[in-house]
Amino acid sequence: MKKVPPAFYEQEDVVQIARDLLGNVLVTAWDGVRTSGRIVETEAYAGLHDKASHAYRGRTPRTAVLFDTTGAAYVYLCYGLHQMFNIATNKTGVPHAVLIRAVEPLEGIGVMLQRTGKKKLDASLTRGPGNVGKAFGVHRSQSGLSLQSSELFIADDGYHLDAAAIGTSVRIGVDYAGADALLPYRFYIKGNPYVSGKQKT
DNA sequence: GAGTAGATCCTCT
DNA sequence: GAGGATCTACTCA
């Protein structure tokens, strides 16, 4: 399994990156405890042009990671309890991001169960961004960490995803963004039980 | 099964 | 001081 190279995150089209991330594997290895899962749902946030993006209002201490780094994690706390895991993309000065909304667990399922306080594996373990953050043990203190790090990275294990298996929809939970809430920036693998929300077939 | 309220704390105004 | 890129549980049917 090889890490996705920095050049991948430097592409200009954040929507393309979000789509291409489907099928790749998210890996965390905090203190040698490895957990991984296949990415089955993502959302693109197009920085300054996108009202739904945190970066829309400009640079703040929290969003500095989006402006200053590429191919790094952007983690923040939502509603006081959910750690949301994002990937900062494009180049320095362009605060694009891809939110990882759902993954399918591969390795370290026992650890994930422990972290989330669940007894057995079911589709809710890593469905929804808040659960992904919890299951993978990400924390906002890890915001800004490079995805070339040995503790946190995206890997390509050769899994082939057919274009016809990719579904598209509007993003979730961004109704406040007006017209931008209608942009088709959410991508998911059709029929995968770990995809959150309702899916069209 | 569907709809709604509550949790809970950091961030920006 | 207000609100948020959400999830869960509980109510009602």
PDB file of N, CA, C and O in Angstrom, chain A residues 129-192:
ATOM      1  N   PRO A 129     -19.206  12.218   9.394  1.00  0.00           N
ATOM      2  CA  PRO A 129     -17.900  12.797   9.711  1.00  0.00           C
ATOM      3  C   PRO A 129     -17.549  12.792  11.196  1.00  0.00           C
ATOM      4  O   PRO A 129     -16.391  12.597  11.563  1.00  0.00           O
ATOM      5  N   GLY A 130     -18.532  13.005  12.050  1.00  0.00           N
ATOM      6  CA  GLY A 130     -18.254  12.995  13.478  1.00  0.00           C
ATOM      7  C   GLY A 130     -17.777  11.633  13.934  1.00  0.00           C
ATOM      8  O   GLY A 130     -16.852  11.507  14.744  1.00  0.00           O
ATOM      9  N   ASN A 131     -18.378  10.593  13.399  1.00  0.00           N
ATOM     10  CA  ASN A 131     -17.990   9.233  13.773  1.00  0.00           C
ATOM     11  C   ASN A 131     -16.634   8.848  13.197  1.00  0.00           C
ATOM     12  O   ASN A 131     -15.871   8.117  13.827  1.00  0.00           O
ATOM     13  N   VAL A 132     -16.342   9.292  11.989  1.00  0.00           N
ATOM     14  CA  VAL A 132     -15.041   9.012  11.396  1.00  0.00           C
ATOM     15  C   VAL A 132     -13.941   9.591  12.280  1.00  0.00           C
ATOM     16  O   VAL A 132     -12.962   8.914  12.609  1.00  0.00           O
ATOM     17  N   GLY A 133     -14.113  10.835  12.685  1.00  0.00           N
ATOM     18  CA  GLY A 133     -13.119  11.470  13.538  1.00  0.00           C
ATOM     19  C   GLY A 133     -12.909  10.711  14.834  1.00  0.00           C
ATOM     20  O   GLY A 133     -11.790  10.508  15.287  1.00  0.00           O
ATOM     21  N   LYS A 134     -14.007  10.271  15.411  1.00  0.00           N
ATOM     22  CA  LYS A 134     -13.929   9.566  16.685  1.00  0.00           C
ATOM     23  C   LYS A 134     -13.266   8.197  16.518  1.00  0.00           C
ATOM     24  O   LYS A 134     -12.359   7.826  17.256  1.00  0.00           O
ATOM     25  N   ALA A 135     -13.699   7.450  15.516  1.00  0.00           N
ATOM     26  CA  ALA A 135     -13.181   6.097  15.313  1.00  0.00           C
ATOM     27  C   ALA A 135     -11.688   6.084  14.984  1.00  0.00           C
ATOM     28  O   ALA A 135     -10.961   5.185  15.385  1.00  0.00           O
ATOM     29  N   PHE A 136     -11.237   7.119  14.254  1.00  0.00           N
ATOM     30  CA  PHE A 136      -9.830   7.165  13.867  1.00  0.00           C
ATOM     31  C   PHE A 136      -8.974   7.921  14.874  1.00  0.00           C
ATOM     32  O   PHE A 136      -7.769   8.062  14.681  1.00  0.00           O
ATOM     33  N   GLY A 137      -9.594   8.410  15.914  1.00  0.00           N
ATOM     34  CA  GLY A 137      -8.825   9.050  16.972  1.00  0.00           C
ATOM     35  C   GLY A 137      -8.212  10.377  16.583  1.00  0.00           C
ATOM     36  O   GLY A 137      -7.203  10.783  17.141  1.00  0.00           O
ATOM     37  N   VAL A 138      -8.812  11.066  15.605  1.00  0.00           N
ATOM     38  CA  VAL A 138      -8.257  12.357  15.228  1.00  0.00           C
ATOM     39  C   VAL A 138      -8.757  13.432  16.203  1.00  0.00           C
ATOM     40  O   VAL A 138      -9.838  13.320  16.778  1.00  0.00           O
ATOM     41  N   HIS A 139      -7.957  14.450  16.363  1.00  0.00           N
ATOM     42  CA  HIS A 139      -8.254  15.496  17.330  1.00  0.00           C
ATOM     43  C   HIS A 139      -7.798  16.813  16.713  1.00  0.00           C
ATOM     44  O   HIS A 139      -6.885  16.817  15.887  1.00  0.00           O
ATOM     45  N   ARG A 140      -8.427  17.890  17.116  1.00  0.00           N
ATOM     46  CA  ARG A 140      -8.097  19.157  16.475  1.00  0.00           C
ATOM     47  C   ARG A 140      -6.645  19.569  16.709  1.00  0.00           C
ATOM     48  O   ARG A 140      -6.096  20.392  15.981  1.00  0.00           O
ATOM     49  N   SER A 141      -6.010  18.967  17.729  1.00  0.00           N
ATOM     50  CA  SER A 141      -4.594  19.263  17.947  1.00  0.00           C
ATOM     51  C   SER A 141      -3.742  18.707  16.812  1.00  0.00           C
ATOM     52  O   SER A 141      -2.585  19.072  16.658  1.00  0.00           O
ATOM     53  N   GLN A 142      -4.333  17.798  16.003  1.00  0.00           N
ATOM     54  CA  GLN A 142      -3.590  17.226  14.881  1.00  0.00           C
ATOM     55  C   GLN A 142      -3.809  18.010  13.595  1.00  0.00           C
ATOM     56  O   GLN A 142      -3.292  17.647  12.542  1.00  0.00           O
ATOM     57  N   SER A 143      -4.553  19.084  13.677  1.00  0.00           N
ATOM     58  CA  SER A 143      -4.774  19.918  12.503  1.00  0.00           C
ATOM     59  C   SER A 143      -3.447  20.489  12.031  1.00  0.00           C
ATOM     60  O   SER A 143      -2.668  20.994  12.829  1.00  0.00           O
ATOM     61  N   GLY A 144      -3.202  20.401  10.720  1.00  0.00           N
ATOM     62  CA  GLY A 144      -1.953  20.903  10.171  1.00  0.00           C
ATOM     63  C   GLY A 144      -0.914  19.819   9.941  1.00  0.00           C
ATOM     64  O   GLY A 144       0.104  20.049   9.299  1.00  0.00           O
ATOM     65  N   LEU A 145      -1.183  18.617  10.443  1.00  0.00           N
ATOM     66  CA  LEU A 145      -0.246  17.503  10.263  1.00  0.00           C
ATOM     67  C   LEU A 145      -0.242  17.042   8.798  1.00  0.00           C
ATOM     68  O   LEU A 145      -1.291  16.838   8.203  1.00  0.00           O
ATOM     69  N   SER A 146       0.944  16.871   8.247  1.00  0.00           N
ATOM     70  CA  SER A 146       1.058  16.452   6.852  1.00  0.00           C
ATOM     71  C   SER A 146       0.549  15.035   6.629  1.00  0.00           C
ATOM     72  O   SER A 146       0.704  14.161   7.472  1.00  0.00           O
ATOM     73  N   LEU A 147      -0.044  14.834   5.450  1.00  0.00           N
ATOM     74  CA  LEU A 147      -0.522  13.503   5.108  1.00  0.00           C
ATOM     75  C   LEU A 147       0.608  12.636   4.524  1.00  0.00           C
ATOM     76  O   LEU A 147       0.362  11.553   4.021  1.00  0.00           O
ATOM     77  N   GLN A 148       1.839  13.128   4.608  1.00  0.00           N
ATOM     78  CA  GLN A 148       2.995  12.287   4.281  1.00  0.00           C
ATOM     79  C   GLN A 148       3.599  11.756   5.577  1.00  0.00           C
ATOM     80  O   GLN A 148       4.603  11.057   5.567  1.00  0.00           O
ATOM     81  N   SER A 149       2.988  12.094   6.681  1.00  0.00           N
ATOM     82  CA  SER A 149       3.456  11.630   7.980  1.00  0.00           C
ATOM     83  C   SER A 149       3.242  10.127   8.111  1.00  0.00           C
ATOM     84  O   SER A 149       2.397   9.541   7.435  1.00  0.00           O
ATOM     85  N   SER A 150       3.991   9.507   9.011  1.00  0.00           N
ATOM     86  CA  SER A 150       3.830   8.060   9.191  1.00  0.00           C
ATOM     87  C   SER A 150       2.655   7.750  10.111  1.00  0.00           C
ATOM     88  O   SER A 150       2.215   6.609  10.216  1.00  0.00           O
ATOM     89  N   GLU A 151       2.113   8.775  10.768  1.00  0.00           N
ATOM     90  CA  GLU A 151       1.000   8.546  11.688  1.00  0.00           C
ATOM     91  C   GLU A 151      -0.348   8.818  11.050  1.00  0.00           C
ATOM     92  O   GLU A 151      -1.392   8.418  11.571  1.00  0.00           O
ATOM     93  N   LEU A 152      -0.330   9.532   9.954  1.00  0.00           N
ATOM     94  CA  LEU A 152      -1.582   9.921   9.312  1.00  0.00           C
ATOM     95  C   LEU A 152      -1.349  10.086   7.816  1.00  0.00           C
ATOM     96  O   LEU A 152      -0.533  10.903   7.404  1.00  0.00           O
ATOM     97  N   PHE A 153      -2.032   9.280   7.005  1.00  0.00           N
ATOM     98  CA  PHE A 153      -1.868   9.421   5.559  1.00  0.00           C
ATOM     99  C   PHE A 153      -3.016   8.740   4.811  1.00  0.00           C
ATOM    100  O   PHE A 153      -3.800   7.985   5.391  1.00  0.00           O
ATOM    101  N   ILE A 154      -3.068   9.040   3.517  1.00  0.00           N
ATOM    102  CA  ILE A 154      -4.016   8.392   2.625  1.00  0.00           C
ATOM    103  C   ILE A 154      -3.213   7.453   1.742  1.00  0.00           C
ATOM    104  O   ILE A 154      -2.177   7.842   1.208  1.00  0.00           O
ATOM    105  N   ALA A 155      -3.692   6.208   1.594  1.00  0.00           N
ATOM    106  CA  ALA A 155      -2.957   5.232   0.800  1.00  0.00           C
ATOM    107  C   ALA A 155      -3.801   4.732  -0.366  1.00  0.00           C
ATOM    108  O   ALA A 155      -5.032   4.732  -0.314  1.00  0.00           O
ATOM    109  N   ASP A 156      -3.084   4.327  -1.411  1.00  0.00           N
ATOM    110  CA  ASP A 156      -3.727   3.729  -2.576  1.00  0.00           C
ATOM    111  C   ASP A 156      -3.370   2.249  -2.580  1.00  0.00           C
ATOM    112  O   ASP A 156      -2.215   1.888  -2.730  1.00  0.00           O
ATOM    113  N   ASP A 157      -4.353   1.405  -2.369  1.00  0.00           N
ATOM    114  CA  ASP A 157      -4.055  -0.028  -2.318  1.00  0.00           C
ATOM    115  C   ASP A 157      -4.437  -0.730  -3.613  1.00  0.00           C
ATOM    116  O   ASP A 157      -4.550  -1.947  -3.665  1.00  0.00           O
ATOM    117  N   GLY A 158      -4.624   0.066  -4.662  1.00  0.00           N
ATOM    118  CA  GLY A 158      -4.905  -0.521  -5.961  1.00  0.00           C
ATOM    119  C   GLY A 158      -6.370  -0.831  -6.203  1.00  0.00           C
ATOM    120  O   GLY A 158      -6.738  -1.374  -7.238  1.00  0.00           O
ATOM    121  N   TYR A 159      -7.204  -0.457  -5.254  1.00  0.00           N
ATOM    122  CA  TYR A 159      -8.641  -0.698  -5.396  1.00  0.00           C
ATOM    123  C   TYR A 159      -9.177   0.096  -6.573  1.00  0.00           C
ATOM    124  O   TYR A 159      -8.974   1.296  -6.684  1.00  0.00           O
ATOM    125  N   HIS A 160      -9.847  -0.594  -7.466  1.00  0.00           N
ATOM    126  CA  HIS A 160     -10.391   0.109  -8.624  1.00  0.00           C
ATOM    127  C   HIS A 160     -11.869   0.397  -8.437  1.00  0.00           C
ATOM    128  O   HIS A 160     -12.650  -0.493  -8.121  1.00  0.00           O
ATOM    129  N   LEU A 161     -12.223   1.637  -8.640  1.00  0.00           N
ATOM    130  CA  LEU A 161     -13.601   2.044  -8.490  1.00  0.00           C
ATOM    131  C   LEU A 161     -14.150   2.465  -9.847  1.00  0.00           C
ATOM    132  O   LEU A 161     -13.624   3.358 -10.491  1.00  0.00           O
ATOM    133  N   ASP A 162     -15.200   1.823 -10.266  1.00  0.00           N
ATOM    134  CA  ASP A 162     -15.804   2.152 -11.541  1.00  0.00           C
ATOM    135  C   ASP A 162     -16.530   3.491 -11.449  1.00  0.00           C
ATOM    136  O   ASP A 162     -17.176   3.781 -10.443  1.00  0.00           O
ATOM    137  N   ALA A 163     -16.405   4.295 -12.486  1.00  0.00           N
ATOM    138  CA  ALA A 163     -17.026   5.622 -12.476  1.00  0.00           C
ATOM    139  C   ALA A 163     -18.528   5.535 -12.263  1.00  0.00           C
ATOM    140  O   ALA A 163     -19.136   6.411 -11.649  1.00  0.00           O
ATOM    141  N   ALA A 164     -19.123   4.461 -12.750  1.00  0.00           N
ATOM    142  CA  ALA A 164     -20.571   4.296 -12.622  1.00  0.00           C
ATOM    143  C   ALA A 164     -20.995   4.032 -11.177  1.00  0.00           C
ATOM    144  O   ALA A 164     -22.170   4.149 -10.840  1.00  0.00           O
ATOM    145  N   ALA A 165     -20.034   3.681 -10.342  1.00  0.00           N
ATOM    146  CA  ALA A 165     -20.356   3.368  -8.943  1.00  0.00           C
ATOM    147  C   ALA A 165     -20.333   4.615  -8.065  1.00  0.00           C
ATOM    148  O   ALA A 165     -20.647   4.558  -6.880  1.00  0.00           O
ATOM    149  N   ILE A 166     -19.955   5.743  -8.654  1.00  0.00           N
ATOM    150  CA  ILE A 166     -19.858   6.977  -7.878  1.00  0.00           C
ATOM    151  C   ILE A 166     -21.157   7.780  -7.983  1.00  0.00           C
ATOM    152  O   ILE A 166     -21.632   8.070  -9.073  1.00  0.00           O
ATOM    153  N   GLY A 167     -21.704   8.121  -6.826  1.00  0.00           N
ATOM    154  CA  GLY A 167     -22.902   8.928  -6.792  1.00  0.00           C
ATOM    155  C   GLY A 167     -22.554  10.372  -6.451  1.00  0.00           C
ATOM    156  O   GLY A 167     -21.529  10.642  -5.845  1.00  0.00           O
ATOM    157  N   THR A 168     -23.407  11.301  -6.869  1.00  0.00           N
ATOM    158  CA  THR A 168     -23.182  12.720  -6.608  1.00  0.00           C
ATOM    159  C   THR A 168     -24.436  13.309  -5.982  1.00  0.00           C
ATOM    160  O   THR A 168     -25.545  12.937  -6.342  1.00  0.00           O
ATOM    161  N   SER A 169     -24.256  14.247  -5.060  1.00  0.00           N
ATOM    162  CA  SER A 169     -25.424  14.922  -4.501  1.00  0.00           C
ATOM    163  C   SER A 169     -25.011  16.261  -3.902  1.00  0.00           C
ATOM    164  O   SER A 169     -23.830  16.616  -3.922  1.00  0.00           O
ATOM    165  N   VAL A 170     -25.988  16.977  -3.385  1.00  0.00           N
ATOM    166  CA  VAL A 170     -25.675  18.228  -2.689  1.00  0.00           C
ATOM    167  C   VAL A 170     -25.060  17.870  -1.339  1.00  0.00           C
ATOM    168  O   VAL A 170     -25.207  16.755  -0.850  1.00  0.00           O
ATOM    169  N   ARG A 171     -24.395  18.824  -0.750  1.00  0.00           N
ATOM    170  CA  ARG A 171     -23.743  18.573   0.534  1.00  0.00           C
ATOM    171  C   ARG A 171     -24.753  18.566   1.673  1.00  0.00           C
ATOM    172  O   ARG A 171     -25.877  19.029   1.527  1.00  0.00           O
ATOM    173  N   ILE A 172     -24.312  18.020   2.782  1.00  0.00           N
ATOM    174  CA  ILE A 172     -25.205  17.827   3.920  1.00  0.00           C
ATOM    175  C   ILE A 172     -24.903  18.828   5.034  1.00  0.00           C
ATOM    176  O   ILE A 172     -23.747  19.125   5.320  1.00  0.00           O
ATOM    177  N   GLY A 173     -25.964  19.355   5.611  1.00  0.00           N
ATOM    178  CA  GLY A 173     -25.780  20.214   6.785  1.00  0.00           C
ATOM    179  C   GLY A 173     -25.262  21.601   6.492  1.00  0.00           C
ATOM    180  O   GLY A 173     -24.723  22.260   7.372  1.00  0.00           O
ATOM    181  N   VAL A 174     -25.414  22.072   5.251  1.00  0.00           N
ATOM    182  CA  VAL A 174     -24.907  23.396   4.907  1.00  0.00           C
ATOM    183  C   VAL A 174     -26.014  24.286   4.360  1.00  0.00           C
ATOM    184  O   VAL A 174     -25.778  25.150   3.517  1.00  0.00           O
ATOM    185  N   ASP A 175     -27.229  24.090   4.851  1.00  0.00           N
ATOM    186  CA  ASP A 175     -28.370  24.844   4.360  1.00  0.00           C
ATOM    187  C   ASP A 175     -28.194  26.356   4.489  1.00  0.00           C
ATOM    188  O   ASP A 175     -28.772  27.131   3.741  1.00  0.00           O
ATOM    189  N   TYR A 176     -27.410  26.762   5.446  1.00  0.00           N
ATOM    190  CA  TYR A 176     -27.206  28.194   5.689  1.00  0.00           C
ATOM    191  C   TYR A 176     -26.442  28.873   4.567  1.00  0.00           C
ATOM    192  O   TYR A 176     -26.355  30.086   4.510  1.00  0.00           O
ATOM    193  N   ALA A 177     -25.854  28.083   3.651  1.00  0.00           N
ATOM    194  CA  ALA A 177     -24.966  28.641   2.632  1.00  0.00           C
ATOM    195  C   ALA A 177     -25.706  29.165   1.401  1.00  0.00           C
ATOM    196  O   ALA A 177     -25.086  29.546   0.422  1.00  0.00           O
ATOM    197  N   GLY A 178     -27.031  29.200   1.459  1.00  0.00           N
ATOM    198  CA  GLY A 178     -27.790  29.759   0.341  1.00  0.00           C
ATOM    199  C   GLY A 178     -27.622  28.944  -0.928  1.00  0.00           C
ATOM    200  O   GLY A 178     -27.695  27.715  -0.896  1.00  0.00           O
ATOM    201  N   ALA A 179     -27.351  29.642  -2.041  1.00  0.00           N
ATOM    202  CA  ALA A 179     -27.237  28.966  -3.332  1.00  0.00           C
ATOM    203  C   ALA A 179     -26.099  27.956  -3.341  1.00  0.00           C
ATOM    204  O   ALA A 179     -26.168  26.917  -4.007  1.00  0.00           O
ATOM    205  N   ASP A 180     -25.048  28.236  -2.598  1.00  0.00           N
ATOM    206  CA  ASP A 180     -23.908  27.325  -2.592  1.00  0.00           C
ATOM    207  C   ASP A 180     -24.239  25.987  -1.928  1.00  0.00           C
ATOM    208  O   ASP A 180     -23.530  25.003  -2.103  1.00  0.00           O
ATOM    209  N   ALA A 181     -25.316  25.960  -1.159  1.00  0.00           N
ATOM    210  CA  ALA A 181     -25.726  24.709  -0.531  1.00  0.00           C
ATOM    211  C   ALA A 181     -26.248  23.728  -1.575  1.00  0.00           C
ATOM    212  O   ALA A 181     -26.372  22.540  -1.313  1.00  0.00           O
ATOM    213  N   LEU A 182     -26.549  24.227  -2.755  1.00  0.00           N
ATOM    214  CA  LEU A 182     -27.100  23.378  -3.810  1.00  0.00           C
ATOM    215  C   LEU A 182     -26.042  22.799  -4.744  1.00  0.00           C
ATOM    216  O   LEU A 182     -26.339  22.020  -5.637  1.00  0.00           O
ATOM    217  N   LEU A 183     -24.792  23.194  -4.547  1.00  0.00           N
ATOM    218  CA  LEU A 183     -23.727  22.694  -5.412  1.00  0.00           C
ATOM    219  C   LEU A 183     -23.568  21.178  -5.255  1.00  0.00           C
ATOM    220  O   LEU A 183     -23.621  20.660  -4.149  1.00  0.00           O
ATOM    221  N   PRO A 184     -23.365  20.461  -6.351  1.00  0.00           N
ATOM    222  CA  PRO A 184     -23.217  18.988  -6.294  1.00  0.00           C
ATOM    223  C   PRO A 184     -21.802  18.582  -5.904  1.00  0.00           C
ATOM    224  O   PRO A 184     -21.087  17.964  -6.681  1.00  0.00           O
ATOM    225  N   TYR A 185     -21.404  18.912  -4.700  1.00  0.00           N
ATOM    226  CA  TYR A 185     -20.026  18.706  -4.259  1.00  0.00           C
ATOM    227  C   TYR A 185     -19.851  17.502  -3.340  1.00  0.00           C
ATOM    228  O   TYR A 185     -18.835  17.336  -2.719  1.00  0.00           O
ATOM    229  N   ARG A 186     -20.885  16.685  -3.234  1.00  0.00           N
ATOM    230  CA  ARG A 186     -20.751  15.499  -2.380  1.00  0.00           C
ATOM    231  C   ARG A 186     -20.635  14.259  -3.258  1.00  0.00           C
ATOM    232  O   ARG A 186     -21.402  14.097  -4.207  1.00  0.00           O
ATOM    233  N   PHE A 187     -19.683  13.389  -2.933  1.00  0.00           N
ATOM    234  CA  PHE A 187     -19.464  12.176  -3.713  1.00  0.00           C
ATOM    235  C   PHE A 187     -19.476  10.960  -2.797  1.00  0.00           C
ATOM    236  O   PHE A 187     -18.989  11.019  -1.679  1.00  0.00           O
ATOM    237  N   TYR A 188     -20.047   9.862  -3.286  1.00  0.00           N
ATOM    238  CA  TYR A 188     -20.106   8.663  -2.460  1.00  0.00           C
ATOM    239  C   TYR A 188     -20.145   7.420  -3.343  1.00  0.00           C
ATOM    240  O   TYR A 188     -20.428   7.509  -4.537  1.00  0.00           O
ATOM    241  N   ILE A 189     -19.841   6.288  -2.750  1.00  0.00           N
ATOM    242  CA  ILE A 189     -19.894   5.024  -3.474  1.00  0.00           C
ATOM    243  C   ILE A 189     -21.309   4.470  -3.350  1.00  0.00           C
ATOM    244  O   ILE A 189     -21.790   4.206  -2.244  1.00  0.00           O
ATOM    245  N   LYS A 190     -21.951   4.306  -4.472  1.00  0.00           N
ATOM    246  CA  LYS A 190     -23.340   3.847  -4.486  1.00  0.00           C
ATOM    247  C   LYS A 190     -23.494   2.488  -3.806  1.00  0.00           C
ATOM    248  O   LYS A 190     -22.705   1.570  -4.045  1.00  0.00           O
ATOM    249  N   GLY A 191     -24.511   2.386  -2.981  1.00  0.00           N
ATOM    250  CA  GLY A 191     -24.833   1.108  -2.381  1.00  0.00           C
ATOM    251  C   GLY A 191     -23.978   0.726  -1.187  1.00  0.00           C
ATOM    252  O   GLY A 191     -24.225  -0.285  -0.553  1.00  0.00           O
ATOM    253  N   ASN A 192     -22.961   1.534  -0.879  1.00  0.00           N
ATOM    254  CA  ASN A 192     -22.127   1.188   0.270  1.00  0.00           C
ATOM    255  C   ASN A 192     -22.865   1.509   1.567  1.00  0.00           C
ATOM    256  O   ASN A 192     -23.361   2.610   1.750  1.00  0.00           O
TER     257      ASN A 192
END
